[in-house]
mmCIF file of C-alpha atoms in Angstrom:
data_model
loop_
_atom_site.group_PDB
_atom_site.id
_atom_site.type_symbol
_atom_site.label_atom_id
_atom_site.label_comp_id
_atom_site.label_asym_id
_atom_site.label_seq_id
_atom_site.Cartn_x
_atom_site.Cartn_y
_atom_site.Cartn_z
ATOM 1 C CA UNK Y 1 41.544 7.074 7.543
ATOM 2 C CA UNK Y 2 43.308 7.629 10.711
ATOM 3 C CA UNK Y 3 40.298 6.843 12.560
ATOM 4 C CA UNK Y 4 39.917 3.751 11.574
ATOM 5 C CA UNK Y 5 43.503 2.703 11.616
ATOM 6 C CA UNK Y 6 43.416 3.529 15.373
ATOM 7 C CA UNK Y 7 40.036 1.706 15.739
ATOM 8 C CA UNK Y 8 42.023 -1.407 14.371
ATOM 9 C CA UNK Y 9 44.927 -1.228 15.989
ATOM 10 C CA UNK Y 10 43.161 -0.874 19.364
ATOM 11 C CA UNK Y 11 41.788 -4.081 18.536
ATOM 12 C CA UNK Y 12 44.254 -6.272 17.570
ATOM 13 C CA UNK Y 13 47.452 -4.423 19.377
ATOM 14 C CA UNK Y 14 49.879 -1.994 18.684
ATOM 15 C CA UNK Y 15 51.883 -3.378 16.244
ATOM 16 C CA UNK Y 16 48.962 -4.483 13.974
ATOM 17 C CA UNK Y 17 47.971 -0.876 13.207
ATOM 18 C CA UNK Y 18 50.824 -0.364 10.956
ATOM 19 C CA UNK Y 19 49.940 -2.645 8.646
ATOM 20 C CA UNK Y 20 48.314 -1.512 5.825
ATOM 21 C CA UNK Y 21 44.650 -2.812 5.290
ATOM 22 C CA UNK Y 22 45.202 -4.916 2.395
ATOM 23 C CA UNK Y 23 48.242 -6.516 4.079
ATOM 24 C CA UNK Y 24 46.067 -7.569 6.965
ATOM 25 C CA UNK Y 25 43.185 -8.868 4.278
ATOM 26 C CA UNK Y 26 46.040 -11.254 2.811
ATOM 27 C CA UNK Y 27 47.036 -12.356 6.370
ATOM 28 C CA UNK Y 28 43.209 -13.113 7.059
ATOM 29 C CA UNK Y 29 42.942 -14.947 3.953
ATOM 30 C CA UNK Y 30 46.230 -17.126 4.480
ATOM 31 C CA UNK Y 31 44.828 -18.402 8.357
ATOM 32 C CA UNK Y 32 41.417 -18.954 7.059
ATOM 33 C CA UNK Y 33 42.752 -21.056 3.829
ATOM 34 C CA UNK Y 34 45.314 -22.786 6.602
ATOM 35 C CA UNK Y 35 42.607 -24.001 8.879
ATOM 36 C CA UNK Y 36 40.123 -24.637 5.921
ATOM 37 C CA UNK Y 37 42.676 -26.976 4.702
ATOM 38 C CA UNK Y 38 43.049 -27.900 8.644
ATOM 39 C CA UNK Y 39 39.517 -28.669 8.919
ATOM 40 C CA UNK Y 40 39.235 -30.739 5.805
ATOM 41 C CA UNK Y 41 41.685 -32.907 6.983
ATOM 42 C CA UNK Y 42 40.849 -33.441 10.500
ATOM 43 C CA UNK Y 43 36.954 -34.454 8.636
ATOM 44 C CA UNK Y 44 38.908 -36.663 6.926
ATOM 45 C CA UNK Y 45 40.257 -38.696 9.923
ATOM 46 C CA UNK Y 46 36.726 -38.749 11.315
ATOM 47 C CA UNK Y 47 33.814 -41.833 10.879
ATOM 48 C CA UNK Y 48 31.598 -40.566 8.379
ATOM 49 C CA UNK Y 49 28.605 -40.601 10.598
ATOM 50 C CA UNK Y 50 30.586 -37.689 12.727
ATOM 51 C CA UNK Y 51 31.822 -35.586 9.612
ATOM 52 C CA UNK Y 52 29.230 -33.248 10.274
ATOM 53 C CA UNK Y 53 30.335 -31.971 13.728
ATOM 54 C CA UNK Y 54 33.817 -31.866 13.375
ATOM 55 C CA UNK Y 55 34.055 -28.568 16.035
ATOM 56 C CA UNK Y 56 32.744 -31.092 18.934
ATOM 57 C CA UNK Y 57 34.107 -34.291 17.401
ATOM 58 C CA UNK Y 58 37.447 -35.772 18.584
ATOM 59 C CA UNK Y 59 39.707 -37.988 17.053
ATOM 60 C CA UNK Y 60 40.865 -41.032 18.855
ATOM 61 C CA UNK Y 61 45.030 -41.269 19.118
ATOM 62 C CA UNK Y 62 45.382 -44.197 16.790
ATOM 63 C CA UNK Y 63 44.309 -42.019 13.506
ATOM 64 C CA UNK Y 64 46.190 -39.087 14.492
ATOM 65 C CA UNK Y 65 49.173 -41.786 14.817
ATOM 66 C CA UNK Y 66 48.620 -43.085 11.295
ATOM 67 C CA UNK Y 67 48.888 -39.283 9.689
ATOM 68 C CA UNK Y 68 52.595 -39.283 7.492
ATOM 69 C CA UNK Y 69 53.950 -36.886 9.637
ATOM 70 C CA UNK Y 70 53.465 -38.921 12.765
ATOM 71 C CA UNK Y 71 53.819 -42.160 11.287
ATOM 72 C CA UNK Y 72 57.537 -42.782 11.708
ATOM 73 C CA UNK Y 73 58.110 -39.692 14.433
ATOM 74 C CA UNK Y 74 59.821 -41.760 17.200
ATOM 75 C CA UNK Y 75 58.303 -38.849 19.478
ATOM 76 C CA UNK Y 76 54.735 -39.731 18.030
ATOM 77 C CA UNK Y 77 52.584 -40.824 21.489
ATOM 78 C CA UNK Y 78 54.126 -37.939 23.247
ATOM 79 C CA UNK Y 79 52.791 -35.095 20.274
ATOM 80 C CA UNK Y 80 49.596 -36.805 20.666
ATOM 81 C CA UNK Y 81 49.808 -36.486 24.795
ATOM 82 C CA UNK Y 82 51.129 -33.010 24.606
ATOM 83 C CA UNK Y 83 48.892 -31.711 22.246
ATOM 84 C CA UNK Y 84 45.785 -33.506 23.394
ATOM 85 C CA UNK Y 85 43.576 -31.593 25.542
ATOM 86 C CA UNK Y 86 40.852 -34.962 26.423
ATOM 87 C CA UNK Y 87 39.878 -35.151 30.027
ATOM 88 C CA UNK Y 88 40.221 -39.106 30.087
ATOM 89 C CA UNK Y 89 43.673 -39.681 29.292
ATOM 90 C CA UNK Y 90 43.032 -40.603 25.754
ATOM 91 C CA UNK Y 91 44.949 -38.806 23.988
ATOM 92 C CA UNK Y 92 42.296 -37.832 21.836
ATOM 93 C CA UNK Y 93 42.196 -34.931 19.635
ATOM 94 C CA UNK Y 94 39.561 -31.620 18.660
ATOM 95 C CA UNK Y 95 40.176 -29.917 15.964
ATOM 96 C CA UNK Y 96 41.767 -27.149 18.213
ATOM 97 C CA UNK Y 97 44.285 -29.542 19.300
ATOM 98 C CA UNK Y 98 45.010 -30.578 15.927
ATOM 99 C CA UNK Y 99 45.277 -26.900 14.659
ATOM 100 C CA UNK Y 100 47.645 -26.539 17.345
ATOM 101 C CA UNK Y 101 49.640 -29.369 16.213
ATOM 102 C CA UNK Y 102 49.660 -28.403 12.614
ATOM 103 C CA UNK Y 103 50.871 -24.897 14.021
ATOM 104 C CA UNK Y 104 53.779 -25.826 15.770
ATOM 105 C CA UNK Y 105 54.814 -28.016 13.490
ATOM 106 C CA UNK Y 106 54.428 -25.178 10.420
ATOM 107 C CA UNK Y 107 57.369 -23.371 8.835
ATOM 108 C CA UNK Y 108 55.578 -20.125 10.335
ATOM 109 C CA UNK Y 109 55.941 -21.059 14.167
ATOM 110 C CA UNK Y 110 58.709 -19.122 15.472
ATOM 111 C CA UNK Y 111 62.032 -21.342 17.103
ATOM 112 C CA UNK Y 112 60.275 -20.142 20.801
ATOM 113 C CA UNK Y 113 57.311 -21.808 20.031
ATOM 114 C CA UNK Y 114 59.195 -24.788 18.125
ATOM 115 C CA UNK Y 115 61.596 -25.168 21.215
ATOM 116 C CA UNK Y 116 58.583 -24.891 24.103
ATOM 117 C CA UNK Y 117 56.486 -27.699 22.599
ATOM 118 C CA UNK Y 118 59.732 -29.993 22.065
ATOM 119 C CA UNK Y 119 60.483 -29.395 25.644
ATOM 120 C CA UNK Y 120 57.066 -30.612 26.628
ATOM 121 C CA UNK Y 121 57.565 -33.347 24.290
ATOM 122 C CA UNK Y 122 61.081 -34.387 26.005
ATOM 123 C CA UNK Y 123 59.628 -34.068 29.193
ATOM 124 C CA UNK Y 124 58.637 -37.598 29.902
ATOM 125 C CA UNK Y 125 57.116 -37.479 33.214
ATOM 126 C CA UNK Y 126 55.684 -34.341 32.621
ATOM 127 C CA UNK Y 127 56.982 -32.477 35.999
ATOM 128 C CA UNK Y 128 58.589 -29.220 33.942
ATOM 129 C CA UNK Y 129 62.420 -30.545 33.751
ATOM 130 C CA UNK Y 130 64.355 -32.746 31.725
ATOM 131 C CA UNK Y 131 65.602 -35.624 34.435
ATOM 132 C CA UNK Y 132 68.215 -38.309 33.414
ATOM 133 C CA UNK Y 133 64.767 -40.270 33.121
ATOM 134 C CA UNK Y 134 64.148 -38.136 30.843
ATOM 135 C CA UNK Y 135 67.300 -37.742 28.790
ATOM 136 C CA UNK Y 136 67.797 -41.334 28.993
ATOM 137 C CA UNK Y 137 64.165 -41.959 27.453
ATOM 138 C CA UNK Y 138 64.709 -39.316 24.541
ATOM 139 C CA UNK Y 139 68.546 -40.712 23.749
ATOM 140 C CA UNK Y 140 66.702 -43.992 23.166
ATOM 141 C CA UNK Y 141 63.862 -42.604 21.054
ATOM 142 C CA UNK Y 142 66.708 -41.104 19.107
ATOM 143 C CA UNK Y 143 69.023 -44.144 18.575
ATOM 144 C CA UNK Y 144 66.414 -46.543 18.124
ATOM 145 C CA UNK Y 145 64.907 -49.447 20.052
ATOM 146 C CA UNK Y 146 67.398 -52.127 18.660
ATOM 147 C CA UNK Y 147 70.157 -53.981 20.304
ATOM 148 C CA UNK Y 148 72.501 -52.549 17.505
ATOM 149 C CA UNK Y 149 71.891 -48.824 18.725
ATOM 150 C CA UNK Y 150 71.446 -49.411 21.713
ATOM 151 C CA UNK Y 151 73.851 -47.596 24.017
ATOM 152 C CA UNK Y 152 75.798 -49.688 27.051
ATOM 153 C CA UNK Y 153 74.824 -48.334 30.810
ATOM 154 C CA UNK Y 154 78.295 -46.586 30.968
ATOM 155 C CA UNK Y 155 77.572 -44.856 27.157
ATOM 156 C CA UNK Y 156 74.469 -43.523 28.369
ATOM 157 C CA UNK Y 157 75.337 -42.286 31.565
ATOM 158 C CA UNK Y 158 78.583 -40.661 29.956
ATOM 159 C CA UNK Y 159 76.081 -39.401 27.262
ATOM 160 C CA UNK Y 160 74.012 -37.808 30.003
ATOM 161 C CA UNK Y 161 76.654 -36.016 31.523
ATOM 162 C CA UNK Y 162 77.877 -34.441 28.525
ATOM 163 C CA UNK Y 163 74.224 -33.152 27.962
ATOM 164 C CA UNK Y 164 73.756 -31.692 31.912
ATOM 165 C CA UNK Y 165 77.578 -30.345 31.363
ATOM 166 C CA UNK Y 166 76.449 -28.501 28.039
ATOM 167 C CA UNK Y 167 72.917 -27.292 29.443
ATOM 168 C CA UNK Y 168 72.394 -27.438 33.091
ATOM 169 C CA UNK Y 169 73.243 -23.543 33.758
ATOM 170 C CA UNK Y 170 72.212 -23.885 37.615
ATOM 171 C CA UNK Y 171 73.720 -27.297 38.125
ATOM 172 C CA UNK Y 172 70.543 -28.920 39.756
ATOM 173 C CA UNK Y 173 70.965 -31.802 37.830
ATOM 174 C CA UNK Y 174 68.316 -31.196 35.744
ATOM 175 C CA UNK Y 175 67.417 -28.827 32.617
ATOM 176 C CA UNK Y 176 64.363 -26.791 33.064
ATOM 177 C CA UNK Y 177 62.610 -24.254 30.255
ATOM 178 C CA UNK Y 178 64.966 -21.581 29.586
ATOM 179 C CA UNK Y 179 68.015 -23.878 29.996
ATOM 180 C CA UNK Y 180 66.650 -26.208 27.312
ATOM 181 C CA UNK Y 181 65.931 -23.113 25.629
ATOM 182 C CA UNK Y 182 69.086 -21.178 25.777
ATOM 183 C CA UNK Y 183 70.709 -24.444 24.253
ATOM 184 C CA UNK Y 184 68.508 -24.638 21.351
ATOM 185 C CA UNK Y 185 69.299 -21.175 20.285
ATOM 186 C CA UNK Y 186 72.878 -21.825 19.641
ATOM 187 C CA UNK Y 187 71.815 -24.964 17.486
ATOM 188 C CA UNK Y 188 70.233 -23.473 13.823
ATOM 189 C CA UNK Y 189 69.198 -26.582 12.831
ATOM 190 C CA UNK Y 190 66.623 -27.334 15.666
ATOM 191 C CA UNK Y 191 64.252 -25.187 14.168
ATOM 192 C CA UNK Y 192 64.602 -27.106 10.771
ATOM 193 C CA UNK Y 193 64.201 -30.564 12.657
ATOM 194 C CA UNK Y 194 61.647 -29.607 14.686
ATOM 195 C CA UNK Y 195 59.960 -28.083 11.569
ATOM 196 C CA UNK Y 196 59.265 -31.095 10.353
ATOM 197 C CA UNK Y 197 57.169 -32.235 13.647
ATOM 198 C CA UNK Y 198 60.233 -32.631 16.318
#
């Protein structure tokens, strides 16, 4: 009835009203398979003896590092820093963090929310821009370690300017949020990449 559509869209926003109940049953049903599945897995990573608390249980770093996803990511510590919400500097996860994670990282998460976290990622020092210590750091996580890839002082720095030429809008010499995010927009595959945990 009309009542009751109101009733639910008052609840969960304007929008949501116009869906029809059933639709909204389906979308219930999709997020609570999604973080069953979520929850089985982030047991799984667990010591047995703590299996049966996984809401207050956190994961240390080094078995979120050994999931597929992360295991070759050459951005791997920083998802785990980003995404980690531990009070010591652990890098731990809870399973919030790690539904986070999984959410980003989903086919679902829209290119704003894709391109947000990888700016968090790229943001080495954490202070809100992208730096040439920055750009510098994610150029090398990019190329590789090696001496093979690795680009000559006068590669990199030309490298760098090329980026802050394409991106830095205000010319401060850095790229902040919306610069960063402006740029991914023209770029149709970032959302792909980053898809696939960025």
């Amino acid at each position: 009835t009309g009542g009751e559509a109101e009733g639910a869209g008052g609840a969960m926003g304007g929008s949501a009203s116009l869906l029809p109940a059933e639709v909204l049953g389906e979308l219930q049903q999709l997020l609570f398979f999604a973080s069953s599945s979520a929850y089985k897995r982030f047991g799984e990573l667990l010591p047995r003896q703590e299996r049966d608390n996984v809401c207050s249980a956190r994961v240390p770093k080094s078995q979120i590092l050994a999931l597929p996803e992360l295991r070759a990511n050459p951005f791997q510590h920083r998802i785990c820093h980003v995404f980690s919400t531990s009070n010591n500097g652990d890098d731990s996860m809870s399973f919030e963090d790690f539904l986070d994670m999984l959410s980003v990282f989903s086919d679902a998460a829209t290119a704003d929310i894709k391109s947000h976290y990888a700016f968090r990622i790229f943001d080495f020092d954490d202070d809100g821009t992208l730096d040439r210590n920055d750009l510098e750091k994610l150029v090398n996580c990019l190329t590789g370690q090696g001496e093979e890839s690795r680009l000559s002082d006068a590669e990199m720095e030309q490298l760098i300017d090329n980026i802050l030429e394409e991106s830095d809008i205000d010319k401060d010499g850095t790229i902040n949020l919306s610069e960063f995010q402006h740029v991914v927009s023209r770029s149709p595959d970032f959302a792909r990449y980053c898809g696939s945990g960025c």
